[in-house]
mmCIF file of C-alpha atoms in Angstrom:
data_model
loop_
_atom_site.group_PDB
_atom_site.id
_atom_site.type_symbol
_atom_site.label_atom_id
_atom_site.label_comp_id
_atom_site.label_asym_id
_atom_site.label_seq_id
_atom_site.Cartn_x
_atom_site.Cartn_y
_atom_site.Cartn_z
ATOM 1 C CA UNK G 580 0.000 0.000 0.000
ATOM 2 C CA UNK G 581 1.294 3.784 -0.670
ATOM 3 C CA UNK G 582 1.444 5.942 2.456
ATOM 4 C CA UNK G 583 -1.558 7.847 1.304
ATOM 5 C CA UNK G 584 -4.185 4.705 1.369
ATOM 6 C CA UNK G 585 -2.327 3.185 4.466
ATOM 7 C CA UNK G 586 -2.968 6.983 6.531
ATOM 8 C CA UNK G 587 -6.862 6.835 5.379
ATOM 9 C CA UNK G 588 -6.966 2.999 6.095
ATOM 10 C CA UNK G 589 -5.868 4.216 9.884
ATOM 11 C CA UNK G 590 -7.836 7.026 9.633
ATOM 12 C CA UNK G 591 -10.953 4.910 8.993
ATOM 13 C CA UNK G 592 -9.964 2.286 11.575
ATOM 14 C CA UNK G 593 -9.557 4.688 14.343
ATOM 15 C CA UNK G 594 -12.374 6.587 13.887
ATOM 16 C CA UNK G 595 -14.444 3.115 13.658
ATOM 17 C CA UNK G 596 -12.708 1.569 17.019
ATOM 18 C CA UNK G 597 -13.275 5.638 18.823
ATOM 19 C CA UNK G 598 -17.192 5.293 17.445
ATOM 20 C CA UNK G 599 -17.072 1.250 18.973
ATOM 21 C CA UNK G 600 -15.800 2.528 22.504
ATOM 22 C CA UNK G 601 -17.689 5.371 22.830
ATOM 23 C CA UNK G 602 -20.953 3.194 21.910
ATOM 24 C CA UNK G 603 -20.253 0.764 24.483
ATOM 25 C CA UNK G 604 -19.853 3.302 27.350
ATOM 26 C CA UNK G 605 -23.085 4.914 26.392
ATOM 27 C CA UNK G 606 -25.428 1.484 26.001
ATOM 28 C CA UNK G 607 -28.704 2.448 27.384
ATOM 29 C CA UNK G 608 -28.811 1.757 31.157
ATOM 30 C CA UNK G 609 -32.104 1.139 31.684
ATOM 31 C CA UNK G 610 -33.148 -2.461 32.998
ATOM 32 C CA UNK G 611 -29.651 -3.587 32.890
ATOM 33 C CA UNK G 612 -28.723 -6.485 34.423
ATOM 34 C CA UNK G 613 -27.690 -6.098 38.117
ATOM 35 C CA UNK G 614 -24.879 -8.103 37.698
ATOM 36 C CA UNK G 615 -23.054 -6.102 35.181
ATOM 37 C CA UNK G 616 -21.528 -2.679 34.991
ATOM 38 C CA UNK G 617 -21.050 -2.353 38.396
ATOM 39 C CA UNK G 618 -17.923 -1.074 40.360
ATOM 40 C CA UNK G 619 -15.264 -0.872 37.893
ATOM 41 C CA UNK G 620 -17.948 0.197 35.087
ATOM 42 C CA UNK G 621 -17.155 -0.970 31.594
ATOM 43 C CA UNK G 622 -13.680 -0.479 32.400
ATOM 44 C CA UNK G 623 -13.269 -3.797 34.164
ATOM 45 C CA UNK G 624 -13.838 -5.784 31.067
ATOM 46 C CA UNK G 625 -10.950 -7.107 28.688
ATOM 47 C CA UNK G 626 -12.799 -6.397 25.732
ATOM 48 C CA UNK G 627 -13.840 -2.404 26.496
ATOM 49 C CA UNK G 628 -10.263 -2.192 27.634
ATOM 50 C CA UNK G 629 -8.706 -3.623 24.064
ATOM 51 C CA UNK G 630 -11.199 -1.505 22.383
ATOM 52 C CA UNK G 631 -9.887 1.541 23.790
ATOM 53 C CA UNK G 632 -6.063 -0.225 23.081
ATOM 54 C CA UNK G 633 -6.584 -0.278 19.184
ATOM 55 C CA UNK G 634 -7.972 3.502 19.192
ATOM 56 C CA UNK G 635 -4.593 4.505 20.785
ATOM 57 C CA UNK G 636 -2.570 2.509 18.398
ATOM 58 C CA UNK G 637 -4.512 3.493 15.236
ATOM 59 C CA UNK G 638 -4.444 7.309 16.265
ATOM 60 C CA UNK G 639 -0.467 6.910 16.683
ATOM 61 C CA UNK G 640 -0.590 4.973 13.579
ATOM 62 C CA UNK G 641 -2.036 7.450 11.704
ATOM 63 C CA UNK G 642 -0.334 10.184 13.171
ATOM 64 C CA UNK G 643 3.339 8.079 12.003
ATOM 65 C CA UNK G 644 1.504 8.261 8.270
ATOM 66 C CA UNK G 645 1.131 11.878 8.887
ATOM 67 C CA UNK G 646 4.691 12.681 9.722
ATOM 68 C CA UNK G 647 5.800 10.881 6.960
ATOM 69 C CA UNK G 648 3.579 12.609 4.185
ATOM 70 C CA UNK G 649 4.328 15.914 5.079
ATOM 71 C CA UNK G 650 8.366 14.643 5.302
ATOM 72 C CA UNK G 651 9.057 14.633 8.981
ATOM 73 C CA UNK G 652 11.165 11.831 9.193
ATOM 74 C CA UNK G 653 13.119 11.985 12.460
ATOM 75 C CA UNK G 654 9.776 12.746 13.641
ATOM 76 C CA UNK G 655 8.311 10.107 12.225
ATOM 77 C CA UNK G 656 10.628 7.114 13.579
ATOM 78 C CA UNK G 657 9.731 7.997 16.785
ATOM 79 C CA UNK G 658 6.183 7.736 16.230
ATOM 80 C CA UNK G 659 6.829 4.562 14.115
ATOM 81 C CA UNK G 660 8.667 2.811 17.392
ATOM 82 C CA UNK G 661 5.824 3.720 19.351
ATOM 83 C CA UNK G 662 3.088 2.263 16.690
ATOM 84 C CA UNK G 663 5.305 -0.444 16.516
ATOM 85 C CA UNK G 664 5.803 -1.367 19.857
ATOM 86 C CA UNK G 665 1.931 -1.097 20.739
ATOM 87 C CA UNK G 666 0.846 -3.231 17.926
ATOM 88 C CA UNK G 667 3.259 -6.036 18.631
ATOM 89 C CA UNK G 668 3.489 -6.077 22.023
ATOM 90 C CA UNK G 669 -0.370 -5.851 22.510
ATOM 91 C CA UNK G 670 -2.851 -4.166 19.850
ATOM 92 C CA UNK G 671 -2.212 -7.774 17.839
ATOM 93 C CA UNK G 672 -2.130 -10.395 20.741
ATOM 94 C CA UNK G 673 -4.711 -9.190 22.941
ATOM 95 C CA UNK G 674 -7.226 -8.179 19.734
ATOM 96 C CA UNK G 675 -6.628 -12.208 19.201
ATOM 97 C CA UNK G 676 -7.170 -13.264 22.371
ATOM 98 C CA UNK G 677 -10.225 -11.681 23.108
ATOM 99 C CA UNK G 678 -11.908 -12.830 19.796
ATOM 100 C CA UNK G 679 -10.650 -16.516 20.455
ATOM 101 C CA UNK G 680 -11.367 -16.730 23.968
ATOM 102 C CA UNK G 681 -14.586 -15.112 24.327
ATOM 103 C CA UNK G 682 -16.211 -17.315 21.043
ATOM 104 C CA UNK G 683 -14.696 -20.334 22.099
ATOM 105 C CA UNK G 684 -16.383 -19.922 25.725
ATOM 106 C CA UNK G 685 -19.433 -18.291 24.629
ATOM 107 C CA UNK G 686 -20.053 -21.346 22.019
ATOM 108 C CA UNK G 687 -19.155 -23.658 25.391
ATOM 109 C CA UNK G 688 -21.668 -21.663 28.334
ATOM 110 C CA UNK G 689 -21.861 -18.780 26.596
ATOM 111 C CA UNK G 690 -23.649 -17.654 30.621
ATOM 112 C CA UNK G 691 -19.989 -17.918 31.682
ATOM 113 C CA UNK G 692 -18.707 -14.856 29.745
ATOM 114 C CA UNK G 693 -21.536 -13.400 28.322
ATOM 115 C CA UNK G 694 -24.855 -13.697 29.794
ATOM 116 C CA UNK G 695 -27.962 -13.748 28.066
ATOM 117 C CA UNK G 696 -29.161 -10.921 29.840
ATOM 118 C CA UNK G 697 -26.801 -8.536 28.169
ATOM 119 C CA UNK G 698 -28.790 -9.241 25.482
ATOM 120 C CA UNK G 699 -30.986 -6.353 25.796
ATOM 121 C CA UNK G 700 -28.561 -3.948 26.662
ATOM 122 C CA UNK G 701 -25.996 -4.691 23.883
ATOM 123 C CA UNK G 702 -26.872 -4.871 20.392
ATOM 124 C CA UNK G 703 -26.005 -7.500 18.111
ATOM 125 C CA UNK G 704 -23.522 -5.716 15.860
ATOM 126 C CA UNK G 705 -21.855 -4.018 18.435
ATOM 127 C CA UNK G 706 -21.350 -7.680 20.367
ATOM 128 C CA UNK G 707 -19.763 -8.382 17.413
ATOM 129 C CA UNK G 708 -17.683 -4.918 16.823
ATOM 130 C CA UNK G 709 -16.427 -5.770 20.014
ATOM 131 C CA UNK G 710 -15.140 -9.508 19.619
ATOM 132 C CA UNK G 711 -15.051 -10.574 16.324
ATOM 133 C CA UNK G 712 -14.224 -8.018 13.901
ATOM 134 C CA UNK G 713 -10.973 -6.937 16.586
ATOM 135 C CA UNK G 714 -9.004 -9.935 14.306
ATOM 136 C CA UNK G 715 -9.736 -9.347 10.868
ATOM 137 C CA UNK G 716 -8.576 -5.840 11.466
ATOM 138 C CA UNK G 717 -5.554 -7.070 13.540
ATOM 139 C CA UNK G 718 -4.974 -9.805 10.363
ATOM 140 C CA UNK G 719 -5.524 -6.656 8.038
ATOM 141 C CA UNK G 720 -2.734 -4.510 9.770
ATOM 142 C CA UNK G 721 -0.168 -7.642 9.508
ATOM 143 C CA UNK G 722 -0.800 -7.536 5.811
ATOM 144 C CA UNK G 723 -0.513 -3.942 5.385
ATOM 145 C CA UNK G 724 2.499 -2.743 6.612
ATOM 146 C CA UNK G 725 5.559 -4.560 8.107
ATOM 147 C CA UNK G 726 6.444 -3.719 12.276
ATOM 148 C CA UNK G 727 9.328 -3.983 13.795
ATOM 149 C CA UNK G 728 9.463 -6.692 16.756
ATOM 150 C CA UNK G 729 11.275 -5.684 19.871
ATOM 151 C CA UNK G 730 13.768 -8.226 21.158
ATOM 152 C CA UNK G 731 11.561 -11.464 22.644
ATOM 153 C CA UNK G 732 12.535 -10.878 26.178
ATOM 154 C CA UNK G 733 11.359 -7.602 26.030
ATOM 155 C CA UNK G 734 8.674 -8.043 24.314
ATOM 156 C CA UNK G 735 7.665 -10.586 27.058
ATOM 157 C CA UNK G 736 8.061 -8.679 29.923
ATOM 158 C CA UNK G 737 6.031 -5.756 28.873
ATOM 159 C CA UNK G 738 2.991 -8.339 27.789
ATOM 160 C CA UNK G 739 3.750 -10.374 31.165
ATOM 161 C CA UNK G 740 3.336 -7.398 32.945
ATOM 162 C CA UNK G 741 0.450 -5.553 31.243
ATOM 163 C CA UNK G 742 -1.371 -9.083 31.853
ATOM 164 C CA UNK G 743 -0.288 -8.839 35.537
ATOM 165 C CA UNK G 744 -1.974 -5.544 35.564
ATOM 166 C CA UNK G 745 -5.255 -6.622 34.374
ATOM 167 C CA UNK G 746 -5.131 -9.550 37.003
ATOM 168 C CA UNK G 747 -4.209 -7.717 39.707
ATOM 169 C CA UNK G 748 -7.570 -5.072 38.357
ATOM 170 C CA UNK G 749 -9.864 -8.278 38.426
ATOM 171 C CA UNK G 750 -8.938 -9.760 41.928
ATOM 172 C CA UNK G 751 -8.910 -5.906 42.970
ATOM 173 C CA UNK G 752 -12.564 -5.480 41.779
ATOM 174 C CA UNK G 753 -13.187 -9.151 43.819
ATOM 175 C CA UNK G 754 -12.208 -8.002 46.876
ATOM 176 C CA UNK G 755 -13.567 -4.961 46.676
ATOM 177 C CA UNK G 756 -17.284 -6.275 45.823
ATOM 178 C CA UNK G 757 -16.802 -10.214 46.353
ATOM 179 C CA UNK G 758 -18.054 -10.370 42.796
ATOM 180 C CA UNK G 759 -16.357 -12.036 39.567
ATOM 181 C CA UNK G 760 -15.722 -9.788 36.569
ATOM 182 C CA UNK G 761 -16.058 -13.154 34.688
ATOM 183 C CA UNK G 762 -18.942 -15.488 36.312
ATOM 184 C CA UNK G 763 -16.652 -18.244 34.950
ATOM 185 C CA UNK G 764 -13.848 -17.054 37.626
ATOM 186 C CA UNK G 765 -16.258 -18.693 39.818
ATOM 187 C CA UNK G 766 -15.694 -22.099 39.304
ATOM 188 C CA UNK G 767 -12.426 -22.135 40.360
ATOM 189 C CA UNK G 768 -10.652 -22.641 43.763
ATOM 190 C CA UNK G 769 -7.906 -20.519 44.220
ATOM 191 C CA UNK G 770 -4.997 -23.186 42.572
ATOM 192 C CA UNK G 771 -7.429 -23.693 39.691
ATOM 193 C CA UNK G 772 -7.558 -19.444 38.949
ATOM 194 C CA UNK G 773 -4.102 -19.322 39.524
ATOM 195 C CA UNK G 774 -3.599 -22.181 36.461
ATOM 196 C CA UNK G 775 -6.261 -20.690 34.559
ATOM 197 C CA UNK G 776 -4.725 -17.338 35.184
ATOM 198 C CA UNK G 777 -1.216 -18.918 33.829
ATOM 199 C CA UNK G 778 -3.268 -20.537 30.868
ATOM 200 C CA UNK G 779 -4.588 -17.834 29.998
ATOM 201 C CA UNK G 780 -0.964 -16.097 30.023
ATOM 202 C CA UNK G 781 -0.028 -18.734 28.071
ATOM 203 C CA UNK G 782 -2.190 -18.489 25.191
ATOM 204 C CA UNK G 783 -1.630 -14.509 24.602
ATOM 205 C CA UNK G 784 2.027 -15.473 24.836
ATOM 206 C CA UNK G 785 1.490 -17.872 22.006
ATOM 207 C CA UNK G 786 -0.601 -15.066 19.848
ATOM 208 C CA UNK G 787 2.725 -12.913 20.358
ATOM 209 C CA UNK G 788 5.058 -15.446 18.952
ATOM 210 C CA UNK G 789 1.903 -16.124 16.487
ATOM 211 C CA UNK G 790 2.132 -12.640 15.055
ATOM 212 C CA UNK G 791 6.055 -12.198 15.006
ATOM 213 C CA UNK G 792 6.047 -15.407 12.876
ATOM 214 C CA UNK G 793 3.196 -13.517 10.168
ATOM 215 C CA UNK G 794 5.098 -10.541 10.227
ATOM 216 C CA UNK G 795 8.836 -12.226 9.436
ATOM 217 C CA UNK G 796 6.559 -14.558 6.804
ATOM 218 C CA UNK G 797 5.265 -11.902 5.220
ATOM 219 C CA UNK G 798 7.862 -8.786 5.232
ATOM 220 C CA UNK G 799 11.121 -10.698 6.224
ATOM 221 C CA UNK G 800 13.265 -9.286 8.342
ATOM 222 C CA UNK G 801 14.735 -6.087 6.768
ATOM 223 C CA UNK G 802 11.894 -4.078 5.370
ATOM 224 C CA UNK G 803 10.264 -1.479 7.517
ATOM 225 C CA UNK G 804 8.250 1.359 7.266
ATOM 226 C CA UNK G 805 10.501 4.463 8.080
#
């Protein structure tokens, strides 16, 4: 793609994932179900979280096309490590994750992730803005422009911790209200949440190295966009 079409394709994608969050933190609250939106809000959920995570990256994103266009180069590289790091490190493994995990649990007990009661509260296409069409537009951004990987280790740590962030927010939110974000948190002791916790680490771990391998498949190792 020329730098032109790749800055509107961000464009378009940031406004769309800005339009998505905003939507979800403005469903109607009438009749909602008690058990949801409580402390914490929306902002205790993976998926409003990683919503608001891909309007970040595709606003730096399309700032880093910006820069570029109007020849601001050292400028530009900057941006591009940022953009870089975010997509790599967490815009492309977490957008997986939450579109694996929550369809392969929802098609399971679909009460353990998403209750039926949400419903009426959430509408069908933006259920779907929120956990299915996060990978094809993930997918699309591997096949649009090559990113530069940081070295694994770091790459790691910054994912490990980010994920012991968001832990550390759900058992947080537990003791605080002695409520699950998840209602399938429930069904574990404290050994089994620890190993689903680890699982779960696991698996995003696995999308990293999963999207490292696309992007050396597809663009090799030398080309970058700078």
């Amino acid at each position: 793609m020329g730098i032109s079409t790749v800055a509107m394709y961000h464009c378009l994608a940031f406004v769309w994932y800005f339009f998505v969050a905003y939507s979800i933190t403005h469903v109607s609250t009438e009749e909602r179900p008690s058990e949801v939106f409580l402390y914490g809000g929306q902002w205790k959920y993976l998926t409003v979280l990683n919503l608001v995570l891909q309007a970040v990256f595709y606003g730096v994103s399309f700032l880093a096309d910006v820069l570029r266009l109007i020849k601001k180069l050292r400028c530009a590289k900057c941006v591009i490590s940022s953009r870089d790091l975010l997509f790599s490190v967490l815009a492309f493994p977490v957008s997986t994750f939450v579109c694996i995990s929550f369809w392969t649990l929802y098609t399971y007990n679909r009460e353990l992730v998403y209750p039926k009661s949400l419903d009426g509260v959430i509408p069908l296409w933006l259920n779907h803005a929120m956990h299915t069409a996060v990978l094809p537009f993930a997918v699309l951004e591997v096949l649009a422009i090559p990113h530069r990987y940081p070295a694994k280790k770091k790459g790691l740590i910054l994912l490990g911790f980010v994920a012991f962030l968001y832990i550390s927010w759900v058992l947080w939110i537990y003791s605080v209200t002695g409520e699950w974000v998840y209602p399938l948190f429930a069904l574990f002791n404290p050994a089994g949440l620890a190993a689903f916790f680890a699982g779960s680490l696991a698996v995003i771990v696995s999308f990293y190295s999963f999207g490292e391998f696309l992007n050396r498949m597809i663009w090799g190792q030398s080309k970058f966009c700078f």
